[in-house]
mmCIF file of C-alpha atoms in Angstrom:
data_model
loop_
_atom_site.group_PDB
_atom_site.id
_atom_site.type_symbol
_atom_site.label_atom_id
_atom_site.label_comp_id
_atom_site.label_asym_id
_atom_site.label_seq_id
_atom_site.Cartn_x
_atom_site.Cartn_y
_atom_site.Cartn_z
ATOM 1 C CA MET M 328 -2.331 9.325 -18.083
ATOM 2 C CA ASP M 329 1.086 7.655 -18.107
ATOM 3 C CA TYR M 330 3.503 9.144 -15.585
ATOM 4 C CA PRO M 331 7.279 8.596 -15.451
ATOM 5 C CA GLY M 332 6.994 7.358 -11.862
ATOM 6 C CA ASN M 333 5.670 3.962 -10.777
ATOM 7 C CA LEU M 334 2.823 3.209 -8.392
ATOM 8 C CA PHE M 335 3.153 0.211 -6.066
ATOM 9 C CA VAL M 336 0.118 -0.877 -4.048
ATOM 10 C CA VAL M 337 0.735 -3.162 -1.070
ATOM 11 C CA ALA M 338 -2.120 -4.880 0.750
ATOM 12 C CA ALA M 339 -2.270 -7.503 3.479
ATOM 13 C CA PRO M 340 -4.355 -8.652 6.416
ATOM 14 C CA SER M 341 -3.533 -7.065 9.779
ATOM 15 C CA GLY M 342 -0.461 -8.706 11.277
ATOM 16 C CA ALA M 343 1.093 -9.934 8.025
ATOM 17 C CA GLY M 344 3.919 -7.389 8.290
ATOM 18 C CA LYS M 345 2.939 -4.994 5.509
ATOM 19 C CA SER M 346 3.909 -1.776 7.286
ATOM 20 C CA SER M 347 7.255 -3.129 8.496
ATOM 21 C CA LEU M 348 8.166 -4.314 5.004
ATOM 22 C CA VAL M 349 7.213 -1.038 3.333
ATOM 23 C CA LYS M 350 9.128 0.948 5.954
ATOM 24 C CA ALA M 351 12.229 -1.209 5.438
ATOM 25 C CA LEU M 352 11.907 -0.843 1.660
ATOM 26 C CA MET M 353 11.896 2.945 1.888
ATOM 27 C CA GLU M 354 14.930 2.893 4.171
ATOM 28 C CA VAL M 355 17.007 1.131 1.511
ATOM 29 C CA ASP M 356 15.373 2.600 -1.605
ATOM 30 C CA HIS M 357 15.000 6.362 -1.428
ATOM 31 C CA GLY M 358 13.294 6.453 -4.815
ATOM 32 C CA VAL M 359 10.129 5.101 -3.213
ATOM 33 C CA ARG M 360 7.973 7.415 -1.126
ATOM 34 C CA PRO M 361 4.713 6.779 0.713
ATOM 35 C CA SER M 362 1.385 8.383 0.051
ATOM 36 C CA ILE M 363 -0.008 9.442 3.407
ATOM 37 C CA SER M 364 -3.626 8.370 3.749
ATOM 38 C CA HIS M 365 -6.440 10.127 5.573
ATOM 39 C CA THR M 366 -8.238 8.144 8.260
ATOM 40 C CA THR M 367 -11.003 8.597 10.797
ATOM 41 C CA ARG M 368 -9.390 6.274 13.353
ATOM 42 C CA ALA M 369 -7.479 7.538 16.375
ATOM 43 C CA PRO M 370 -3.649 7.580 16.381
ATOM 44 C CA ARG M 371 -1.883 4.525 17.806
ATOM 45 C CA GLY M 372 1.268 4.544 19.910
ATOM 46 C CA GLN M 373 3.767 7.077 18.560
ATOM 47 C CA GLU M 374 1.862 7.881 15.361
ATOM 48 C CA VAL M 375 1.926 11.560 14.377
ATOM 49 C CA ASP M 376 -0.610 13.425 12.262
ATOM 50 C CA GLY M 377 0.856 14.075 8.813
ATOM 51 C CA ARG M 378 3.531 11.384 9.184
ATOM 52 C CA GLU M 379 1.783 7.999 9.379
ATOM 53 C CA TYR M 380 -1.696 9.332 8.517
ATOM 54 C CA PHE M 381 -3.739 12.487 8.339
ATOM 55 C CA PHE M 382 -6.190 11.949 11.203
ATOM 56 C CA VAL M 383 -9.515 13.626 10.436
ATOM 57 C CA ALA M 384 -13.000 13.699 11.927
ATOM 58 C CA PRO M 385 -15.701 11.636 10.190
ATOM 59 C CA GLU M 386 -17.407 14.858 9.084
ATOM 60 C CA GLU M 387 -14.238 16.117 7.394
ATOM 61 C CA PHE M 388 -13.706 12.765 5.709
ATOM 62 C CA GLU M 389 -17.259 12.831 4.384
ATOM 63 C CA ARG M 390 -16.702 16.304 2.958
ATOM 64 C CA MET M 391 -13.547 15.128 1.136
ATOM 65 C CA VAL M 392 -15.456 12.178 -0.301
ATOM 66 C CA GLY M 393 -18.085 14.570 -1.630
ATOM 67 C CA ASP M 394 -15.393 16.798 -3.139
ATOM 68 C CA GLY M 395 -13.857 13.837 -5.003
ATOM 69 C CA ALA M 396 -10.530 14.299 -3.227
ATOM 70 C CA PHE M 397 -9.837 10.577 -2.830
ATOM 71 C CA LEU M 398 -8.450 8.183 -5.404
ATOM 72 C CA GLU M 399 -9.981 5.455 -3.289
ATOM 73 C CA TRP M 400 -11.505 5.100 0.128
ATOM 74 C CA ALA M 401 -12.878 2.256 2.173
ATOM 75 C CA ASN M 402 -14.264 1.202 5.535
ATOM 76 C CA VAL M 403 -11.745 -1.015 7.334
ATOM 77 C CA HIS M 404 -12.389 -2.447 10.812
ATOM 78 C CA GLY M 405 -15.000 0.230 11.455
ATOM 79 C CA ASN M 406 -12.847 3.173 10.347
ATOM 80 C CA ARG M 407 -12.496 5.015 7.048
ATOM 81 C CA TYR M 408 -9.273 5.347 5.063
ATOM 82 C CA GLY M 409 -8.740 7.410 1.900
ATOM 83 C CA THR M 410 -5.910 8.139 -0.560
ATOM 84 C CA SER M 411 -5.397 11.602 -2.059
ATOM 85 C CA ARG M 412 -5.296 11.349 -5.840
ATOM 86 C CA GLN M 413 -3.606 14.725 -6.307
ATOM 87 C CA ALA M 414 -0.656 13.837 -4.060
ATOM 88 C CA ILE M 415 0.013 10.603 -5.963
ATOM 89 C CA GLU M 416 -0.223 12.177 -9.406
ATOM 90 C CA LEU M 417 2.148 14.991 -8.437
ATOM 91 C CA ARG M 418 4.784 12.588 -7.137
ATOM 92 C CA MET M 419 4.645 10.335 -10.220
ATOM 93 C CA ALA M 420 4.602 13.297 -12.611
ATOM 94 C CA GLU M 421 7.924 14.342 -11.053
ATOM 95 C CA GLY M 422 9.357 10.893 -11.840
ATOM 96 C CA GLY M 423 9.164 9.490 -8.326
ATOM 97 C CA ASP M 424 7.772 6.130 -7.288
ATOM 98 C CA VAL M 425 4.887 5.919 -4.832
ATOM 99 C CA VAL M 426 3.937 3.058 -2.533
ATOM 100 C CA LEU M 427 0.444 2.761 -1.093
ATOM 101 C CA GLU M 428 -0.421 0.661 1.946
ATOM 102 C CA ILE M 429 -4.133 0.019 1.609
ATOM 103 C CA ASP M 430 -6.673 -2.762 1.899
ATOM 104 C CA PHE M 431 -7.624 -5.006 -1.021
ATOM 105 C CA GLN M 432 -10.772 -2.998 -1.795
ATOM 106 C CA GLY M 433 -8.709 0.136 -2.284
ATOM 107 C CA ALA M 434 -6.082 -1.717 -4.306
ATOM 108 C CA VAL M 435 -8.671 -2.859 -6.835
ATOM 109 C CA GLN M 436 -10.065 0.677 -7.059
ATOM 110 C CA VAL M 437 -6.586 2.092 -7.708
ATOM 111 C CA LYS M 438 -5.949 -0.426 -10.478
ATOM 112 C CA ARG M 439 -9.071 0.771 -12.283
ATOM 113 C CA VAL M 440 -7.722 4.334 -12.319
ATOM 114 C CA PHE M 441 -3.997 3.612 -12.782
ATOM 115 C CA ALA M 442 -3.731 0.644 -15.129
ATOM 116 C CA ASN M 443 0.058 0.538 -14.676
ATOM 117 C CA ALA M 444 -0.163 0.205 -10.880
ATOM 118 C CA VAL M 445 1.654 -2.848 -9.498
ATOM 119 C CA LEU M 446 -0.443 -4.731 -6.919
ATOM 120 C CA ILE M 447 1.428 -6.693 -4.237
ATOM 121 C CA PHE M 448 -0.221 -8.861 -1.569
ATOM 122 C CA ILE M 449 1.562 -9.901 1.632
ATOM 123 C CA LEU M 450 0.554 -13.229 3.199
ATOM 124 C CA PRO M 451 1.468 -14.684 6.607
ATOM 125 C CA PRO M 452 3.024 -18.157 6.607
ATOM 126 C CA SER M 453 0.143 -19.622 8.655
ATOM 127 C CA TRP M 454 -2.978 -18.801 10.659
ATOM 128 C CA GLU M 455 -1.148 -19.602 13.886
ATOM 129 C CA GLU M 456 1.619 -17.132 13.088
ATOM 130 C CA LEU M 457 -0.861 -14.443 12.100
ATOM 131 C CA ARG M 458 -2.704 -14.799 15.422
ATOM 132 C CA SER M 459 0.581 -14.770 17.319
ATOM 133 C CA ARG M 460 1.724 -11.566 15.617
ATOM 134 C CA LEU M 461 -1.543 -9.806 16.393
ATOM 135 C CA GLN M 462 -1.276 -10.843 20.035
ATOM 136 C CA ARG M 463 2.396 -9.810 20.322
ATOM 137 C CA ARG M 464 1.547 -6.405 18.893
ATOM 138 C CA GLY M 465 -0.391 -5.695 22.078
ATOM 139 C CA GLU M 466 -2.574 -3.019 20.494
ATOM 140 C CA ASP M 467 -5.978 -4.730 20.336
ATOM 141 C CA ARG M 468 -8.415 -6.373 22.722
ATOM 142 C CA PRO M 469 -9.071 -10.115 22.221
ATOM 143 C CA ASP M 470 -12.419 -9.408 20.539
ATOM 144 C CA VAL M 471 -10.736 -7.008 18.100
ATOM 145 C CA ILE M 472 -8.107 -9.632 17.296
ATOM 146 C CA GLU M 473 -10.854 -12.124 16.511
ATOM 147 C CA LEU M 474 -12.478 -9.575 14.207
ATOM 148 C CA ARG M 475 -9.175 -8.987 12.431
ATOM 149 C CA LEU M 476 -8.716 -12.730 11.925
ATOM 150 C CA LYS M 477 -12.230 -13.038 10.542
ATOM 151 C CA ASN M 478 -11.562 -10.152 8.151
ATOM 152 C CA ALA M 479 -8.204 -11.695 7.207
ATOM 153 C CA ALA M 480 -9.954 -14.734 5.739
ATOM 154 C CA GLU M 481 -11.998 -12.496 3.439
ATOM 155 C CA GLU M 482 -8.979 -10.366 2.529
ATOM 156 C CA MET M 483 -6.660 -13.261 1.690
ATOM 157 C CA ALA M 484 -9.317 -14.756 -0.577
ATOM 158 C CA GLN M 485 -8.707 -11.744 -2.863
ATOM 159 C CA ALA M 486 -4.975 -12.398 -3.339
ATOM 160 C CA SER M 487 -5.561 -13.741 -6.867
ATOM 161 C CA GLN M 488 -6.448 -10.205 -8.006
ATOM 162 C CA PHE M 489 -2.883 -9.043 -7.316
ATOM 163 C CA ASP M 490 0.148 -9.099 -9.607
ATOM 164 C CA PHE M 491 2.563 -10.440 -6.984
ATOM 165 C CA VAL M 492 2.265 -12.363 -3.701
ATOM 166 C CA ILE M 493 4.922 -12.379 -0.974
ATOM 167 C CA ILE M 494 4.763 -14.831 1.942
ATOM 168 C CA ASN M 495 6.288 -13.069 4.931
ATOM 169 C CA GLU M 496 7.741 -16.016 6.806
ATOM 170 C CA LEU M 497 11.309 -14.721 7.132
ATOM 171 C CA PHE M 498 11.392 -10.925 7.140
ATOM 172 C CA GLU M 499 14.727 -10.589 5.328
ATOM 173 C CA ARG M 500 13.554 -12.865 2.517
ATOM 174 C CA ALA M 501 10.241 -11.041 2.201
ATOM 175 C CA LEU M 502 12.051 -7.699 2.012
ATOM 176 C CA PHE M 503 14.336 -9.086 -0.705
ATOM 177 C CA ASP M 504 11.267 -10.200 -2.643
ATOM 178 C CA LEU M 505 9.674 -6.762 -2.298
ATOM 179 C CA LYS M 506 12.841 -4.990 -3.455
ATOM 180 C CA SER M 507 13.077 -7.382 -6.407
ATOM 181 C CA ILE M 508 9.534 -6.560 -7.528
ATOM 182 C CA VAL M 509 10.212 -2.821 -7.363
ATOM 183 C CA HIS M 510 13.476 -3.138 -9.289
ATOM 184 C CA ALA M 511 11.992 -5.440 -11.936
ATOM 185 C CA GLN M 512 9.062 -3.082 -12.513
ATOM 186 C CA ARG M 513 11.436 -0.185 -13.152
ATOM 187 C CA LEU M 514 13.180 -2.233 -15.838
ATOM 188 C CA LYS M 515 10.053 -3.171 -17.781
ATOM 189 C CA TYR M 516 9.957 -1.717 -21.273
ATOM 190 C CA ALA M 517 6.879 0.423 -20.666
ATOM 191 C CA ALA M 518 8.234 1.755 -17.366
ATOM 192 C CA GLN M 519 11.627 2.588 -18.877
ATOM 193 C CA ARG M 520 9.901 4.230 -21.831
ATOM 194 C CA ARG M 521 7.947 6.476 -19.475
ATOM 195 C CA ALA M 522 10.849 7.259 -17.159
ATOM 196 C CA ARG M 523 13.549 7.724 -19.838
ATOM 197 C CA ALA M 524 11.511 9.174 -22.682
ATOM 198 C CA ALA M 525 14.358 11.466 -23.826
ATOM 199 C CA THR M 526 16.773 8.543 -24.093
ATOM 200 C CA PHE M 527 14.353 6.467 -26.141
ATOM 201 C CA GLU M 528 13.688 9.442 -28.419
ATOM 202 C CA ALA M 529 17.405 10.051 -28.920
ATOM 203 C CA LEU M 530 17.878 6.395 -29.839
ATOM 204 C CA HIS M 531 14.908 6.572 -32.256
ATOM 205 C CA ILE M 532 12.985 3.915 -30.376
ATOM 206 C CA ALA M 533 9.240 4.268 -30.716
#
């Protein structure tokens, strides 16, 4: 089904700056709202249930999978993450834009369901910078960082499946690029036709 709102899917390897960019985007563009994912991992730092994620037990997650509650779900770094289909459809049906922060597996799954979804991949400028960012974050043990770097190689190999690629070397430039993609998508003919159907009808544009 075509909804008046747009769906933006942002993926990246850990440490590429995906979450910071999406957060900054929503601070300057109030038309974009996040879809809060469910996850089986434990909260980090100041994360709050229902704000960053819905933190659920593995048994509850499994039940939701069986009930078909997720648009997509995947195992990432030993934990499960899932996106509620109902929440996304409701937001877009109301004319709002939704941004998903998920891994590349989930992004491809979403594209199969929502053909109009815009897939955006965030890349680091180099391996050295990616490692440095993961270390500066101070959240993971050295062995976990090595696992994330190993997974990053597999994830970045999938960048060709995405509509847009942003290299996050300078944060301000990367944010500008992300805002530009969102704005350009809203101005596409098909997106305008969905969002401003009454205007197109009044102007007798099919």
